[in-house]
CSV table of C-alpha atoms and ligand atoms in Angstrom, one decimal:
chain,number,residue,atom,x,y,z
A,1,MET,CA,1.6,-2.0,-25.6
A,2,ALA,CA,-1.2,0.1,-27.2
A,3,GLN,CA,-0.5,3.8,-27.6
A,4,LEU,CA,-2.2,5.9,-24.8
A,5,LYS,CA,-5.2,7.8,-26.4
A,6,ASN,CA,-6.0,10.0,-23.4
A,7,ASP,CA,-2.9,11.1,-21.5
A,8,LEU,CA,-4.5,14.1,-19.9
A,9,LEU,CA,-3.9,12.7,-16.4
A,10,LEU,CA,-0.2,12.1,-16.9
A,11,ARG,CA,0.3,15.5,-18.5
A,12,ALA,CA,-1.6,17.3,-15.7
A,13,LEU,CA,0.4,15.4,-13.0
A,14,LEU,CA,3.6,16.7,-14.6
A,15,ARG,CA,2.2,20.2,-14.9
A,16,GLU,CA,2.2,20.1,-18.7
A,17,PRO,CA,-0.5,21.9,-20.7
A,18,VAL,CA,-3.8,20.3,-21.2
A,19,GLU,CA,-7.0,21.2,-23.1
A,20,ARG,CA,-9.2,20.6,-20.0
A,21,THR,CA,-8.8,19.4,-16.5
A,22,PRO,CA,-8.7,15.6,-16.2
A,23,VAL,CA,-11.0,13.9,-13.6
A,24,TRP,CA,-11.1,10.7,-11.7
A,25,ILE,CA,-12.6,9.9,-8.3
A,26,MET,CA,-11.2,8.2,-5.3
A,27,ARG,CA,-13.1,4.9,-4.7
A,28,GLN,CA,-14.7,5.3,-8.1
A,29,ALA,CA,-15.1,1.5,-8.1
A,30,GLY,CA,-17.2,0.7,-5.1
A,31,ARG,CA,-20.4,0.2,-3.2
A,32,TYR,CA,-22.4,3.2,-4.6
A,33,LEU,CA,-22.5,1.2,-7.9
A,34,PRO,CA,-25.1,-1.6,-8.0
A,35,GLU,CA,-23.0,-3.5,-10.5
A,36,TYR,CA,-20.1,-3.5,-8.0
A,37,ARG,CA,-22.3,-4.8,-5.2
A,38,GLN,CA,-23.5,-7.6,-7.5
A,39,VAL,CA,-20.0,-8.7,-8.3
A,40,ARG,CA,-19.0,-8.6,-4.7
A,41,GLU,CA,-22.0,-10.6,-3.6
A,42,GLN,CA,-21.3,-13.2,-6.2
A,43,ALA,CA,-17.7,-13.4,-5.2
A,44,GLY,CA,-18.6,-13.7,-1.5
A,45,ASP,CA,-16.6,-10.8,-0.1
A,46,PHE,CA,-14.3,-7.9,-0.8
A,47,MET,CA,-11.0,-9.7,-0.6
A,48,SER,CA,-12.3,-12.4,-3.0
A,49,VAL,CA,-12.8,-9.6,-5.6
A,50,CYS,CA,-9.3,-8.2,-5.0
A,51,SER,CA,-7.6,-11.5,-5.2
A,52,ASN,CA,-9.3,-12.6,-8.5
A,53,PRO,CA,-7.6,-10.7,-11.4
A,54,ASP,CA,-10.6,-11.0,-13.7
A,55,LEU,CA,-13.1,-9.7,-11.1
A,56,ALA,CA,-10.7,-7.0,-10.0
A,57,CYS,CA,-10.4,-5.9,-13.6
A,58,GLU,CA,-14.2,-6.0,-14.1
A,59,VAL,CA,-14.9,-3.7,-11.1
A,60,THR,CA,-12.0,-1.4,-12.1
A,61,LEU,CA,-13.7,-0.9,-15.5
A,62,GLN,CA,-17.3,-0.5,-14.2
A,63,PRO,CA,-17.1,3.3,-13.5
A,64,LEU,CA,-15.4,3.9,-16.8
A,65,ARG,CA,-18.4,2.4,-18.7
A,66,ARG,CA,-20.7,4.9,-16.9
A,67,TYR,CA,-18.6,8.1,-16.8
A,68,LYS,CA,-16.1,10.0,-19.0
A,69,LEU,CA,-13.3,9.5,-16.5
A,70,ASP,CA,-9.6,10.1,-17.4
A,71,ALA,CA,-8.1,7.4,-15.4
A,72,ALA,CA,-8.7,3.9,-14.0
A,73,ILE,CA,-7.4,3.0,-10.5
A,74,LEU,CA,-6.5,-0.6,-9.7
A,75,PHE,CA,-9.1,-2.3,-7.6
A,76,SER,CA,-7.3,-3.5,-4.5
A,77,ASP,CA,-6.6,-2.3,-0.9
A,78,ILE,CA,-3.8,-0.7,1.1
A,79,LEU,CA,-4.0,-3.7,3.5
A,80,THR,CA,-2.9,-6.3,1.0
A,81,ILE,CA,0.7,-5.7,2.3
A,82,PRO,CA,0.1,-6.6,6.0
A,83,ASP,CA,-2.1,-9.5,4.7
A,84,ALA,CA,1.0,-10.7,2.8
A,85,MET,CA,3.0,-10.4,6.0
A,86,GLY,CA,0.8,-13.0,7.6
A,87,LEU,CA,-1.4,-10.8,9.9
A,88,GLY,CA,-4.6,-12.5,8.8
A,89,LEU,CA,-6.7,-9.7,7.2
A,90,TYR,CA,-10.5,-10.1,7.3
A,91,PHE,CA,-13.5,-7.8,6.9
A,92,ALA,CA,-16.1,-8.2,9.6
A,93,ALA,CA,-19.5,-7.5,8.0
A,94,GLY,CA,-20.3,-3.7,8.3
A,95,GLU,CA,-17.3,-3.1,10.6
A,96,GLY,CA,-14.3,-2.6,8.3
A,97,PRO,CA,-10.9,-4.3,8.3
A,98,ARG,CA,-9.6,-6.5,11.1
A,99,PHE,CA,-6.3,-8.4,11.7
A,100,GLU,CA,-6.3,-11.8,13.4
A,101,ARG,CA,-2.7,-11.2,14.5
A,102,PRO,CA,-1.9,-7.5,15.1
A,103,VAL,CA,1.7,-6.5,15.6
A,104,GLN,CA,2.0,-4.9,19.1
A,105,THR,CA,5.2,-5.5,20.8
A,106,ALA,CA,8.8,-4.8,19.9
A,107,SER,CA,9.4,-8.6,19.5
A,108,ASP,CA,6.3,-8.9,17.2
A,109,ILE,CA,8.0,-6.1,15.1
A,110,ARG,CA,11.4,-7.8,15.1
A,111,ASN,CA,9.8,-11.1,14.0
A,112,LEU,CA,8.0,-9.5,11.1
A,113,GLN,CA,9.2,-10.9,7.8
A,114,ARG,CA,9.4,-8.9,4.5
A,115,PRO,CA,7.3,-11.0,2.1
A,116,ASP,CA,8.4,-11.9,-1.4
A,117,VAL,CA,5.9,-9.7,-3.2
A,118,GLU,CA,5.9,-11.6,-6.4
A,119,GLN,CA,5.0,-14.8,-4.6
A,120,LYS,CA,2.5,-13.3,-2.1
A,121,LEU,CA,1.0,-10.5,-4.1
A,122,GLY,CA,1.2,-11.8,-7.6
A,123,TYR,CA,-2.6,-11.6,-7.9
A,124,VAL,CA,-2.3,-7.8,-7.7
A,125,PHE,CA,0.3,-7.6,-10.6
A,126,GLU,CA,-1.8,-10.0,-12.6
A,127,ALA,CA,-4.8,-7.7,-12.1
A,128,VAL,CA,-2.7,-4.8,-13.3
A,129,ARG,CA,-1.7,-6.7,-16.5
A,130,THR,CA,-5.3,-7.7,-17.1
A,131,ILE,CA,-6.6,-4.2,-16.6
A,132,ARG,CA,-4.0,-2.7,-19.0
A,133,ARG,CA,-4.9,-5.2,-21.6
A,134,GLU,CA,-8.6,-4.5,-21.3
A,135,LEU,CA,-8.1,-0.7,-21.2
A,136,ASN,CA,-6.2,-1.0,-24.5
A,137,GLY,CA,-4.7,2.5,-24.2
A,138,SER,CA,-8.0,4.3,-23.5
A,139,VAL,CA,-6.9,5.9,-20.3
A,140,PRO,CA,-3.9,5.5,-17.9
A,141,LEU,CA,-4.0,3.1,-14.9
A,142,ILE,CA,-3.1,4.3,-11.4
A,143,GLY,CA,-1.5,1.9,-9.0
A,144,PHE,CA,-1.4,2.6,-5.3
A,145,ALA,CA,-0.4,1.6,-1.8
A,146,GLY,CA,-0.9,3.0,1.7
A,147,SER,CA,1.7,5.1,3.5
A,148,PRO,CA,3.7,3.1,6.0
A,149,TRP,CA,2.3,5.1,8.9
A,150,THR,CA,-1.3,4.6,7.7
A,151,VAL,CA,-0.8,0.9,7.1
A,152,ALA,CA,1.0,0.5,10.4
A,153,THR,CA,-2.0,2.0,12.3
A,154,TYR,CA,-4.1,-0.9,11.1
A,155,MET,CA,-1.3,-3.4,11.8
A,156,VAL,CA,-0.8,-2.2,15.4
A,157,GLU,CA,-4.4,-1.4,16.4
A,158,GLY,CA,-5.7,-4.5,14.6
A,159,ARG,CA,-8.6,-2.5,13.1
A,160,SER,CA,-9.8,1.0,12.2
A,161,SER,CA,-9.2,3.3,15.1
A,162,ARG,CA,-10.2,6.8,16.1
A,163,ASP,CA,-7.6,7.7,18.6
A,164,PHE,CA,-4.6,5.5,17.6
A,165,ALA,CA,-3.9,4.9,21.3
A,166,THR,CA,-1.7,1.8,20.9
A,167,ILE,CA,0.5,3.0,18.0
A,168,LYS,CA,0.9,6.4,19.6
A,169,GLY,CA,1.9,4.7,22.8
A,170,LEU,CA,4.5,2.8,20.9
A,171,ALA,CA,5.7,6.1,19.3
A,172,THR,CA,6.4,7.5,22.8
A,173,GLU,CA,7.6,4.4,24.6
A,174,ASP,CA,9.6,2.7,21.9
A,175,PRO,CA,10.1,4.9,18.9
A,176,GLU,CA,12.9,2.8,17.6
A,177,ALA,CA,10.6,-0.2,17.4
A,178,LEU,CA,8.0,1.9,15.5
A,179,LEU,CA,10.7,3.2,13.1
A,180,LEU,CA,11.7,-0.4,12.4
A,181,LEU,CA,8.1,-1.3,11.7
A,182,LEU,CA,7.7,1.7,9.4
A,183,ASP,CA,10.9,0.8,7.6
A,184,THR,CA,9.9,-2.8,7.0
A,185,VAL,CA,6.6,-1.6,5.6
A,186,ALA,CA,8.3,1.1,3.5
A,187,GLN,CA,10.7,-1.4,1.9
A,188,THR,CA,7.9,-3.9,1.1
A,189,THR,CA,5.8,-1.1,-0.3
A,190,THR,CA,8.6,0.1,-2.5
A,191,ASP,CA,8.9,-3.5,-3.9
A,192,TYR,CA,5.2,-3.7,-4.3
A,193,LEU,CA,4.8,-0.4,-6.1
A,194,ASN,CA,7.7,-1.1,-8.4
A,195,ALA,CA,6.1,-4.5,-9.3
A,196,GLN,CA,2.9,-2.6,-10.1
A,197,VAL,CA,4.8,-0.3,-12.4
A,198,ALA,CA,6.6,-3.2,-14.1
A,199,ALA,CA,3.2,-4.8,-14.6
A,200,GLY,CA,1.8,-1.6,-16.2
A,201,ALA,CA,0.7,1.0,-13.6
A,202,GLN,CA,1.3,4.4,-15.3
A,203,ALA,CA,1.0,6.6,-12.2
A,204,ILE,CA,1.3,5.9,-8.5
A,205,MET,CA,-0.6,7.2,-5.5
A,206,VAL,CA,0.3,6.8,-1.9
A,207,PHE,CA,-2.7,7.1,0.5
A,208,ASP,CA,-1.7,8.6,3.9
A,209,THR,CA,-5.2,8.7,5.4
A,210,TRP,CA,-4.0,9.1,9.0
A,211,GLY,CA,-0.8,11.0,8.9
A,212,ALA,CA,-2.4,14.2,10.1
A,213,ALA,CA,-3.5,12.5,13.3
A,214,LEU,CA,0.2,13.0,14.3
A,215,GLY,CA,1.5,16.4,15.4
A,216,ALA,CA,3.7,18.2,12.9
A,217,ASP,CA,7.0,17.0,14.2
A,218,ASP,CA,5.8,13.4,14.6
A,219,TYR,CA,4.3,13.6,11.1
A,220,ARG,CA,7.7,14.4,9.7
A,221,ARG,CA,9.4,11.7,11.7
A,222,PHE,CA,7.0,8.8,11.3
A,223,SER,CA,4.8,9.5,8.3
A,224,LEU,CA,6.7,11.8,5.9
A,225,ALA,CA,10.1,10.2,6.4
A,226,SER,CA,8.7,6.7,5.5
A,227,MET,CA,6.9,8.1,2.4
A,228,GLN,CA,10.2,9.7,1.4
A,229,LYS,CA,11.9,6.3,1.4
A,230,ILE,CA,9.2,5.1,-1.0
A,231,VAL,CA,9.6,8.1,-3.3
A,232,ASP,CA,13.4,7.6,-3.3
A,233,GLY,CA,13.0,3.9,-4.2
A,234,LEU,CA,10.4,4.1,-6.9
A,235,THR,CA,10.8,3.4,-10.6
A,236,ARG,CA,10.1,6.9,-12.1
A,237,GLU,CA,10.1,5.9,-15.8
A,238,ASN,CA,8.6,3.0,-17.7
A,239,GLU,CA,7.5,2.4,-21.3
A,240,GLY,CA,9.4,5.6,-22.3
A,241,ARG,CA,7.3,7.8,-20.0
A,242,ARG,CA,7.6,9.3,-16.6
A,243,VAL,CA,5.5,7.6,-13.9
A,244,PRO,CA,4.2,10.4,-11.8
A,245,VAL,CA,3.9,9.9,-8.0
A,246,ILE,CA,1.0,11.5,-6.0
A,247,LEU,CA,1.2,11.7,-2.2
A,248,PHE,CA,-2.0,12.3,-0.3
A,249,THR,CA,-2.0,13.0,3.4
A,250,LYS,CA,-5.6,13.7,4.4
A,251,GLY,CA,-5.7,16.9,6.4
A,252,ALA,CA,-2.1,17.9,5.6
A,253,GLY,CA,-2.9,21.7,5.4
A,254,PRO,CA,0.4,23.6,5.7
A,255,LEU,CA,2.4,20.3,6.0
A,256,MET,CA,2.1,20.3,2.2
A,257,THR,CA,5.1,22.6,2.1
A,258,ASP,CA,7.2,19.7,3.6
A,259,MET,CA,5.6,17.1,1.3
A,260,VAL,CA,6.7,18.9,-1.8
A,261,GLU,CA,10.4,18.4,-0.7
A,262,THR,CA,10.1,14.6,-1.1
A,263,GLY,CA,10.4,15.0,-4.9
A,264,CYS,CA,6.9,13.7,-5.6
A,265,ASP,CA,5.1,15.0,-8.7
A,266,ALA,CA,1.7,15.9,-7.2
A,267,LEU,CA,-0.2,16.2,-3.9
A,268,GLY,CA,-3.7,15.1,-3.2
A,269,VAL,CA,-5.7,17.8,-1.3
A,270,ASP,CA,-8.7,17.1,0.9
A,271,TRP,CA,-11.6,19.6,1.1
A,272,THR,CA,-10.5,21.3,4.3
A,273,THR,CA,-7.8,23.3,2.4
A,274,ASP,CA,-9.0,25.3,-0.6
A,275,LEU,CA,-6.9,24.8,-3.8
A,276,ALA,CA,-5.9,28.5,-3.9
A,277,THR,CA,-4.2,28.1,-0.5
A,278,ALA,CA,-2.7,24.7,-1.4
A,279,ARG,CA,-1.3,26.3,-4.5
A,280,GLU,CA,0.5,28.9,-2.3
A,281,TYR,CA,1.8,26.2,0.0
A,282,VAL,CA,3.3,24.2,-2.9
A,283,ALA,CA,4.4,27.3,-4.9
A,284,ASP,CA,3.6,25.6,-8.2
A,285,LYS,CA,6.4,23.1,-7.6
A,286,VAL,CA,4.0,20.1,-7.9
A,287,ALA,CA,0.5,19.4,-9.4
A,288,LEU,CA,-2.6,19.3,-7.1
A,289,GLN,CA,-5.3,16.7,-7.1
A,290,GLY,CA,-8.7,17.4,-5.6
A,291,ASN,CA,-10.8,18.5,-3.8
A,292,LEU,CA,-14.6,18.7,-3.8
A,293,ASN,CA,-16.2,17.8,-0.5
A,294,PRO,CA,-17.6,14.2,-1.0
A,295,ALA,CA,-20.7,15.3,0.8
A,296,THR,CA,-21.5,17.7,-2.1
A,297,LEU,CA,-22.5,14.6,-4.1
A,298,ARG,CA,-25.6,14.3,-1.8
A,299,GLU,CA,-26.9,17.6,-3.1
A,300,SER,CA,-28.9,18.6,-6.1
A,301,PRO,CA,-27.4,18.6,-9.6
A,302,GLU,CA,-27.3,22.5,-9.5
A,303,ILE,CA,-25.3,22.5,-6.2
A,304,ILE,CA,-22.9,19.8,-7.6
A,305,ARG,CA,-22.2,21.9,-10.7
A,306,GLN,CA,-21.6,24.9,-8.5
A,307,GLY,CA,-19.3,22.9,-6.3
A,308,VAL,CA,-17.3,21.8,-9.4
A,309,ALA,CA,-17.2,25.4,-10.6
A,310,ASP,CA,-15.9,26.6,-7.2
A,311,VAL,CA,-13.1,24.0,-7.1
A,312,LEU,CA,-12.0,24.9,-10.7
A,313,GLU,CA,-12.1,28.6,-9.8
A,314,SER,CA,-10.1,28.1,-6.6
A,315,TYR,CA,-7.3,26.4,-8.5
A,316,GLY,CA,-7.5,29.0,-11.2
A,317,SER,CA,-5.8,29.1,-14.6
A,318,GLY,CA,-2.9,27.1,-15.8
A,319,PRO,CA,-1.7,23.5,-15.8
A,320,GLY,CA,-1.2,21.2,-12.8
A,321,HIS,CA,-4.8,20.4,-11.6
A,322,VAL,CA,-6.4,17.0,-11.6
A,323,PHE,CA,-10.1,17.1,-10.5
A,324,ASN,CA,-11.1,14.7,-7.8
A,325,LEU,CA,-13.0,14.6,-4.5
A,326,GLY,CA,-11.2,15.5,-1.3
A,327,HIS,CA,-11.7,11.9,-0.1
A,328,GLY,CA,-13.4,8.8,-1.4
A,329,ILE,CA,-16.9,8.7,-2.7
A,330,THR,CA,-19.3,7.2,-0.1
A,331,PRO,CA,-21.7,4.2,-0.6
A,332,ASP,CA,-24.8,6.4,-0.1
A,333,ILE,CA,-24.2,8.4,-3.3
A,334,ASP,CA,-26.7,8.2,-6.2
A,335,PRO,CA,-24.6,7.2,-9.3
A,336,GLU,CA,-26.4,9.8,-11.4
A,337,HIS,CA,-24.9,12.5,-9.2
A,338,LEU,CA,-21.4,11.4,-10.1
A,339,GLY,CA,-22.3,11.8,-13.8
A,340,VAL,CA,-23.3,15.4,-13.1
A,341,LEU,CA,-19.9,16.1,-11.5
A,342,VAL,CA,-17.9,14.5,-14.4
A,343,ASP,CA,-19.9,16.3,-17.1
A,344,ALA,CA,-19.5,19.6,-15.3
A,345,VAL,CA,-15.7,19.1,-15.2
A,346,HIS,CA,-15.7,18.5,-19.0
A,347,GLU,CA,-17.9,21.5,-19.6
A,348,LEU,CA,-16.5,24.1,-17.2
A,349,SER,CA,-12.7,23.4,-17.2
A,350,PRO,CA,-11.5,24.3,-20.7
A,351,GLN,CA,-11.8,28.0,-19.9
A,352,TYR,CA,-8.9,27.5,-17.4
A,353,HIS,CA,-6.5,26.3,-20.1
A,354,ASP,CA,-5.2,28.2,-23.1
B,1,CP3,O1,-10.2,4.1,-5.2
B,1,CP3,C1,-10.5,3.0,-5.7
B,1,CP3,O2,-11.6,2.8,-6.4
B,1,CP3,C2,-9.5,1.9,-5.6
B,1,CP3,C3,-9.8,1.0,-4.5
B,1,CP3,C4,-9.4,1.3,-3.1
B,1,CP3,C5,-10.1,0.6,-2.1
B,1,CP3,N1,-9.4,0.9,-0.9
B,1,CP3,C6,-11.2,-0.4,-2.2
B,1,CP3,C7,-12.0,-0.7,-1.0
B,1,CP3,C8,-8.5,2.1,-2.5
B,1,CP3,C9,-7.5,3.1,-3.2
B,1,CP3,C10,-8.5,1.9,-1.1
B,1,CP3,C11,-7.6,2.5,-0.2
B,1,CP3,C12,-7.8,2.4,1.3
B,1,CP3,N2,-8.2,1.2,1.9
B,1,CP3,C13,-7.5,3.4,2.2
B,1,CP3,C14,-6.9,4.7,1.9
B,1,CP3,C15,-7.8,5.6,1.2
B,1,CP3,C16,-8.9,6.3,2.0
B,1,CP3,O3,-10.0,6.1,1.7
B,1,CP3,O4,-8.5,7.0,2.9
B,1,CP3,C17,-7.8,2.8,3.5
B,1,CP3,C18,-7.7,3.6,4.8
B,1,CP3,C19,-8.2,1.5,3.3
B,1,CP3,C20,-8.5,0.5,4.4
B,1,CP3,C21,-9.9,0.0,4.2
B,1,CP3,N3,-10.4,-0.8,3.2
B,1,CP3,C22,-11.0,0.4,5.1
B,1,CP3,C23,-10.9,1.2,6.3
B,1,CP3,C24,-12.1,-0.3,4.5
B,1,CP3,C25,-13.5,-0.4,5.1
B,1,CP3,C26,-14.1,1.0,5.1
B,1,CP3,C27,-15.1,1.0,4.0
B,1,CP3,O5,-15.1,1.9,3.2
B,1,CP3,O6,-15.9,0.1,4.0
B,1,CP3,C28,-11.7,-1.0,3.3
B,1,CP3,C29,-12.6,-1.7,2.5
B,1,CP3,C30,-12.6,-1.3,1.0
B,1,CP3,N4,-11.6,-1.0,0.2
B,1,CP3,C31,-13.8,-1.2,0.2
B,1,CP3,C32,-13.4,-0.8,-1.1
B,1,CP3,C33,-14.3,-0.7,-2.3
B,1,CP3,C34,-15.2,-1.5,0.7
B,1,CP3,C35,-15.3,-3.0,0.8
B,1,CP3,C36,-16.6,-3.6,0.4
B,1,CP3,O7,-16.9,-3.7,-0.8
B,1,CP3,O8,-17.4,-3.8,1.4
């Protein structure tokens, strides 16, 4: 395997000294890029891109050709796991993900099979191997999965939801059934992430987009506990290096103090908590990744630069910061504006490191 030429991301995630703050962007491969839209149109739809390792590799590399990014992230989705469990994932045009066969009753949950990940999700691991080969050691590759709670919201609701009425009903009426579902997803996710690591993923991120829709106690019981199982089961070293694990609960706020106790290496921070406050919550026990408001990318280059400066200032000096947005880049963004952000991180961050 080629020697890693730029390991800023891996060092920052482990709170080791760096010369400047590394930067990558959630959803950096996606619809704001015309070259992505073209590949997706040719392929037919989003899942056809994910399931073709050469196309998944191509779109993973597209943003790296445009911007001085310090990481690639596997092009895939958090819903590949329920798809592999036979729920029938499809994307209705303009409406987001849908499942043909949602899991709604206790008997649906008991009948759910843990898939053989090598057999059902081999296309993902092949994409990881292809991307590593093409990156040729330029930057590290991040693998990912959804948190069991977040994935379960789609499995139970059958689609994106605003109020999570069905799954919250299950949490009150039959918590044991929900815990069984979360456990099944957590075990499969652990196998899935370990196979990504074995195929070459050099850091892992768990996306818990909807954990904060739960109250604090339910968050600990249903979301954090299932992420804990994943952290406990993950391969933490490969190719002679530590494989850092990033947990991201959008809207976590003070719950970050609990997240630290899982033994993860870093937390993703959305833009509703400033990094100075987040740093107090985590007491410098883990690295932090974030957290520019994605809406800032709609503004002028001057305002984007100021936004970058403010985020760097909010974290302050010392290691342990990875620059990112507080959530994914949206399809309406002008690609030139992301260039302004990345250049500003390169230019403004060295002063925060000795
Ligand atoms: O960050 C990256 O560049 C890696 C790729 C990635 C995608 N989805 C590609 C994608 C990652 C890390 C995800 C994670 C994901 N998927 C999450 C958690 C992260 C977050 O944003 O909070 C969630 C909740 C999903 C589920 C999902 N997939 C939804 C709700 C949607 C539709 C909404 C939307 O943005 O259109 C998707 C589709 C999806 N996943 C797209 C991409 C690029 C858009 C599909 C398209 O090309 O039309």
